[in-house]
XYZ file of C-alpha atoms in Angstrom:
314
model
C 37.549 -6.367 17.262
C 37.035 -5.092 20.795
C 39.849 -2.543 20.390
C 38.417 -1.428 17.037
C 35.015 -0.902 18.649
C 36.637 1.198 21.367
C 38.340 3.347 18.734
C 35.164 3.730 16.633
C 32.977 4.730 19.590
C 35.628 7.092 20.916
C 35.944 8.798 17.529
C 32.195 9.378 17.302
C 32.072 10.859 20.802
C 35.110 13.036 20.041
C 33.514 14.404 16.859
C 30.389 15.406 18.755
C 32.353 16.987 21.575
C 34.425 19.082 19.188
C 31.138 20.656 18.082
C 30.100 21.046 21.717
C 33.436 22.740 22.468
C 32.838 25.207 19.633
C 29.471 26.077 21.165
C 31.025 26.498 24.611
C 33.795 28.753 23.253
C 31.232 30.770 21.298
C 29.264 31.306 24.508
C 32.303 32.370 26.533
C 33.362 34.841 23.843
C 29.850 36.250 23.501
C 29.470 35.211 19.852
C 26.649 32.723 20.470
C 25.331 32.791 24.017
C 22.973 30.530 25.927
C 20.248 33.179 25.670
C 20.509 33.196 21.869
C 20.744 29.392 21.788
C 17.439 29.088 23.663
C 15.775 31.100 20.910
C 17.113 28.548 18.407
C 15.470 25.672 20.254
C 12.173 26.235 18.442
C 14.033 26.122 15.115
C 15.434 22.720 16.065
C 12.151 21.549 17.564
C 9.677 22.587 14.864
C 11.702 22.633 11.632
C 15.019 20.768 11.726
C 13.954 17.641 13.655
C 10.867 17.010 11.473
C 13.078 17.355 8.384
C 15.417 14.676 9.771
C 12.537 12.270 10.400
C 10.939 12.726 6.989
C 14.288 12.418 5.201
C 14.994 9.136 7.015
C 11.931 7.655 5.303
C 13.032 8.998 1.938
C 16.407 7.282 2.306
C 14.825 3.813 2.671
C 14.091 1.822 -0.498
C 10.831 -0.094 -0.261
C 10.568 -3.810 -1.024
C 8.914 -6.678 0.914
C 12.162 -7.618 2.676
C 13.014 -4.066 3.747
C 9.418 -3.464 4.822
C 9.451 -6.608 6.982
C 12.822 -5.684 8.453
C 11.630 -2.141 9.101
C 8.545 -3.233 11.013
C 10.430 -5.863 13.036
C 13.014 -3.247 13.986
C 10.262 -0.726 14.722
C 8.463 -3.239 16.953
C 11.722 -3.918 18.802
C 12.224 -0.170 19.117
C 8.820 0.228 20.730
C 9.632 -2.596 23.156
C 12.984 -0.965 23.883
C 11.448 2.407 24.709
C 8.527 0.927 26.638
C 10.907 -0.989 28.906
C 13.202 2.043 29.254
C 10.289 4.317 30.164
C 8.967 1.884 32.776
C 12.332 1.218 34.429
C 13.334 4.903 34.490
C 9.992 5.809 36.049
C 10.392 3.189 38.771
C 14.001 4.050 39.589
C 13.583 7.848 39.776
C 9.992 8.105 40.992
C 10.879 9.331 44.487
C 13.115 12.220 43.406
C 11.946 15.846 43.705
C 9.726 16.622 40.702
C 12.044 19.269 39.197
C 14.859 16.708 39.169
C 12.911 13.518 38.493
C 11.579 14.778 35.153
C 15.181 15.263 33.950
C 16.410 11.928 35.331
C 13.469 9.967 33.915
C 13.868 11.469 30.454
C 17.661 11.114 30.558
C 17.395 7.453 31.491
C 14.621 6.518 29.068
C 15.869 8.205 25.902
C 19.212 7.607 24.248
C 21.146 9.437 21.568
C 19.681 7.338 18.734
C 20.348 9.892 16.009
C 23.577 11.681 16.864
C 25.428 8.688 18.335
C 23.772 5.328 17.564
C 23.196 5.983 13.856
C 26.777 6.931 12.872
C 28.182 4.277 15.193
C 25.979 1.594 13.618
C 27.161 2.717 10.198
C 30.803 2.422 11.205
C 30.413 -0.969 12.904
C 27.657 -2.652 10.869
C 27.396 -0.780 7.575
C 24.197 0.122 5.708
C 22.152 -2.685 7.274
C 22.917 -1.412 10.757
C 21.957 2.133 9.755
C 18.668 0.797 8.364
C 17.739 -0.927 11.635
C 18.800 2.028 13.770
C 16.715 4.334 11.557
C 13.690 2.200 12.405
C 14.468 2.544 16.122
C 14.620 6.325 15.650
C 10.975 6.196 14.541
C 9.930 4.682 17.868
C 12.218 7.146 19.660
C 10.443 10.091 18.044
C 6.981 8.728 18.800
C 7.866 8.046 22.447
C 9.946 11.165 23.106
C 7.315 13.486 21.668
C 4.500 11.801 23.607
C 5.649 10.079 26.792
C 8.782 12.241 26.879
C 6.829 15.494 26.739
C 4.460 14.193 29.397
C 7.397 13.366 31.694
C 9.268 16.606 31.139
C 6.186 18.809 31.615
C 4.791 17.042 34.658
C 3.625 19.569 37.218
C 5.958 21.235 39.665
C 5.724 20.001 43.221
C 4.589 16.594 41.978
C 0.958 17.543 41.385
C -0.983 15.512 38.860
C -1.199 16.797 35.311
C -4.089 15.994 33.001
C -2.989 13.684 30.220
C -3.886 15.641 27.059
C -3.766 13.045 24.273
C -4.381 15.653 21.571
C -1.377 17.751 22.559
C 0.843 14.698 22.863
C -0.030 13.467 19.359
C -0.218 16.821 17.546
C 3.485 17.637 17.797
C 6.404 17.842 15.330
C 7.803 14.371 16.010
C 4.627 12.341 15.600
C 3.305 14.429 12.701
C 6.608 13.901 10.888
C 6.220 10.119 11.207
C 2.655 10.407 9.904
C 3.999 12.272 6.872
C 7.081 10.099 6.355
C 5.665 6.580 6.719
C 3.323 6.773 3.681
C 6.198 8.205 1.643
C 8.179 5.033 2.400
C 5.314 2.568 1.987
C 4.181 4.102 -1.319
C 7.754 4.573 -2.602
C 7.098 8.245 -3.248
C 10.005 10.092 -4.859
C 9.890 13.761 -4.031
C 11.097 16.176 -6.722
C 14.541 17.670 -6.200
C 13.060 21.112 -5.622
C 11.523 19.674 -2.413
C 14.019 16.959 -1.412
C 17.088 19.209 -1.660
C 15.823 21.905 0.750
C 14.650 19.109 3.050
C 18.142 17.592 2.991
C 19.833 20.931 3.674
C 17.581 21.607 6.652
C 18.029 18.068 8.026
C 21.821 18.362 7.756
C 21.683 21.175 10.328
C 20.475 18.759 12.996
C 23.722 17.568 14.571
C 25.727 20.835 14.396
C 22.887 23.035 15.659
C 22.005 20.627 18.485
C 25.653 20.320 19.529
C 26.277 24.078 19.425
C 23.198 24.687 21.582
C 24.375 21.977 23.963
C 27.802 23.653 24.105
C 26.315 26.921 25.359
C 24.582 25.056 28.191
C 27.809 23.220 29.031
C 29.617 26.567 29.210
C 27.194 27.696 31.916
C 27.170 24.436 33.886
C 28.735 24.149 37.337
C 30.756 20.951 36.945
C 31.947 21.047 40.548
C 28.429 20.163 41.651
C 28.308 17.054 39.451
C 30.246 14.924 41.918
C 27.853 15.944 44.687
C 24.909 14.561 42.741
C 25.022 10.768 42.860
C 21.758 10.484 40.924
C 23.525 11.520 37.710
C 25.774 8.489 38.068
C 22.691 6.380 38.818
C 21.285 7.543 35.468
C 24.543 6.463 33.801
C 24.432 3.051 35.493
C 20.857 2.328 34.437
C 21.075 3.910 30.965
C 24.441 2.493 29.885
C 24.603 -0.876 31.650
C 21.341 -2.152 33.181
C 18.994 -1.334 30.288
C 21.176 -2.533 27.385
C 22.069 -5.789 29.172
C 18.430 -6.494 30.057
C 17.175 -5.681 26.543
C 19.999 -7.585 24.857
C 19.092 -10.693 26.852
C 15.360 -10.261 26.160
C 15.827 -9.815 22.408
C 18.222 -12.757 22.290
C 15.681 -14.980 24.079
C 12.996 -14.278 21.451
C 15.366 -15.246 18.648
C 16.803 -11.929 17.485
C 20.406 -12.335 16.389
C 23.080 -10.959 14.115
C 23.071 -7.410 12.804
C 19.643 -6.581 14.215
C 20.680 -7.605 17.737
C 23.853 -5.526 17.545
C 21.972 -2.520 16.126
C 19.360 -2.744 18.881
C 22.113 -3.056 21.499
C 23.808 0.069 20.145
C 20.500 1.959 20.317
C 19.755 0.676 23.827
C 23.254 1.485 25.092
C 23.542 4.935 23.513
C 24.141 7.794 25.968
C 21.408 10.192 27.043
C 19.730 12.050 24.187
C 20.623 15.672 23.584
C 16.851 16.177 23.375
C 17.022 16.216 27.176
C 18.624 19.665 27.062
C 16.426 20.822 24.178
C 13.222 19.791 25.957
C 14.434 21.228 29.262
C 14.957 24.579 27.530
C 11.701 24.333 25.589
C 9.609 23.615 28.690
C 11.527 25.804 31.146
C 13.117 23.022 33.158
C 16.568 22.808 34.738
C 18.890 23.076 31.705
C 21.961 23.031 33.956
C 21.028 19.650 35.420
C 20.076 18.378 31.962
C 23.446 19.478 30.532
C 25.358 17.909 33.414
C 23.512 14.616 33.005
C 24.015 14.453 29.226
C 27.697 15.357 29.572
C 28.480 12.775 32.274
C 26.551 9.932 30.632
C 28.125 10.712 27.234
C 31.648 10.642 28.650
C 31.070 7.338 30.453
C 29.613 5.824 27.272
C 33.063 5.959 25.670
C 33.860 2.924 27.838
C 30.485 1.174 28.004
C 29.379 1.327 24.350
C 32.282 -0.706 22.930
C 31.729 -3.338 25.627
C 28.029 -3.636 24.734
C 28.815 -3.852 21.016
C 31.425 -6.566 21.547
C 29.059 -8.493 23.843
C 26.170 -8.296 21.349
C 28.439 -9.525 18.556
C 29.633 -12.452 20.647
C 26.156 -13.637 21.705
C 24.508 -12.894 18.344
């Protein structure tokens, strides 16, 4: 089982990095450069990501059992991201502001969609996908509120006014507001609407990975080994947080598939949103790309261990 988990996680990472490699090659050959990719960030931010969120609600079939499971998983997801946000803020609070915003976001937010979801499907089946989809809801709410606040915090460490309106009126939260009633009311959208929504949502992984590839192509990897904080992000994100959360969830009685699904979500590598948000809000995309790349590579080893551990204690 442990070896199978290693193979499954490695395959998922390899698939993503093939897409990243295509983006990097496209940048080096001038076909699709980092400058062009930055202009596509708004497409991903305002159109594709909301389509993914809304479609995730459409894919869930409502009944009392699924609704209960959804809200339990959602509650656990909110706990997961609250703990992650608090720990990341404490650990990287003393870094220079331009760096700390990247480290805090990188540590708090994992690759719930691109990595955790397909991995849960391969390891746990449809039930695991269902629970991880619920965690994605909390991820979107947190990343588009707390995450935006962290990533846009003023340069030089000055205080920034917390604008609740701007943090709520954004694509991620609005998409949840649209999608949740669709699930609860069992609304079936006509094909003329659901099909375009599906086509747009299916662009999510390839577009995000191609954009990421252009940033990787322009990253100075020699400087990675001079920056120990990137490895500190990996330590906290891939080992400390998932172990702490796994133990906490286990203590309150969560077991079985839900525990494993939550452990996969908690132990997922840094979200690619880190690069997207860095580009969107004019932060250090090079540092963001380096951090995502390093943490993702290390997760090839750590994720299977966390999955096997969760299965053994669950």
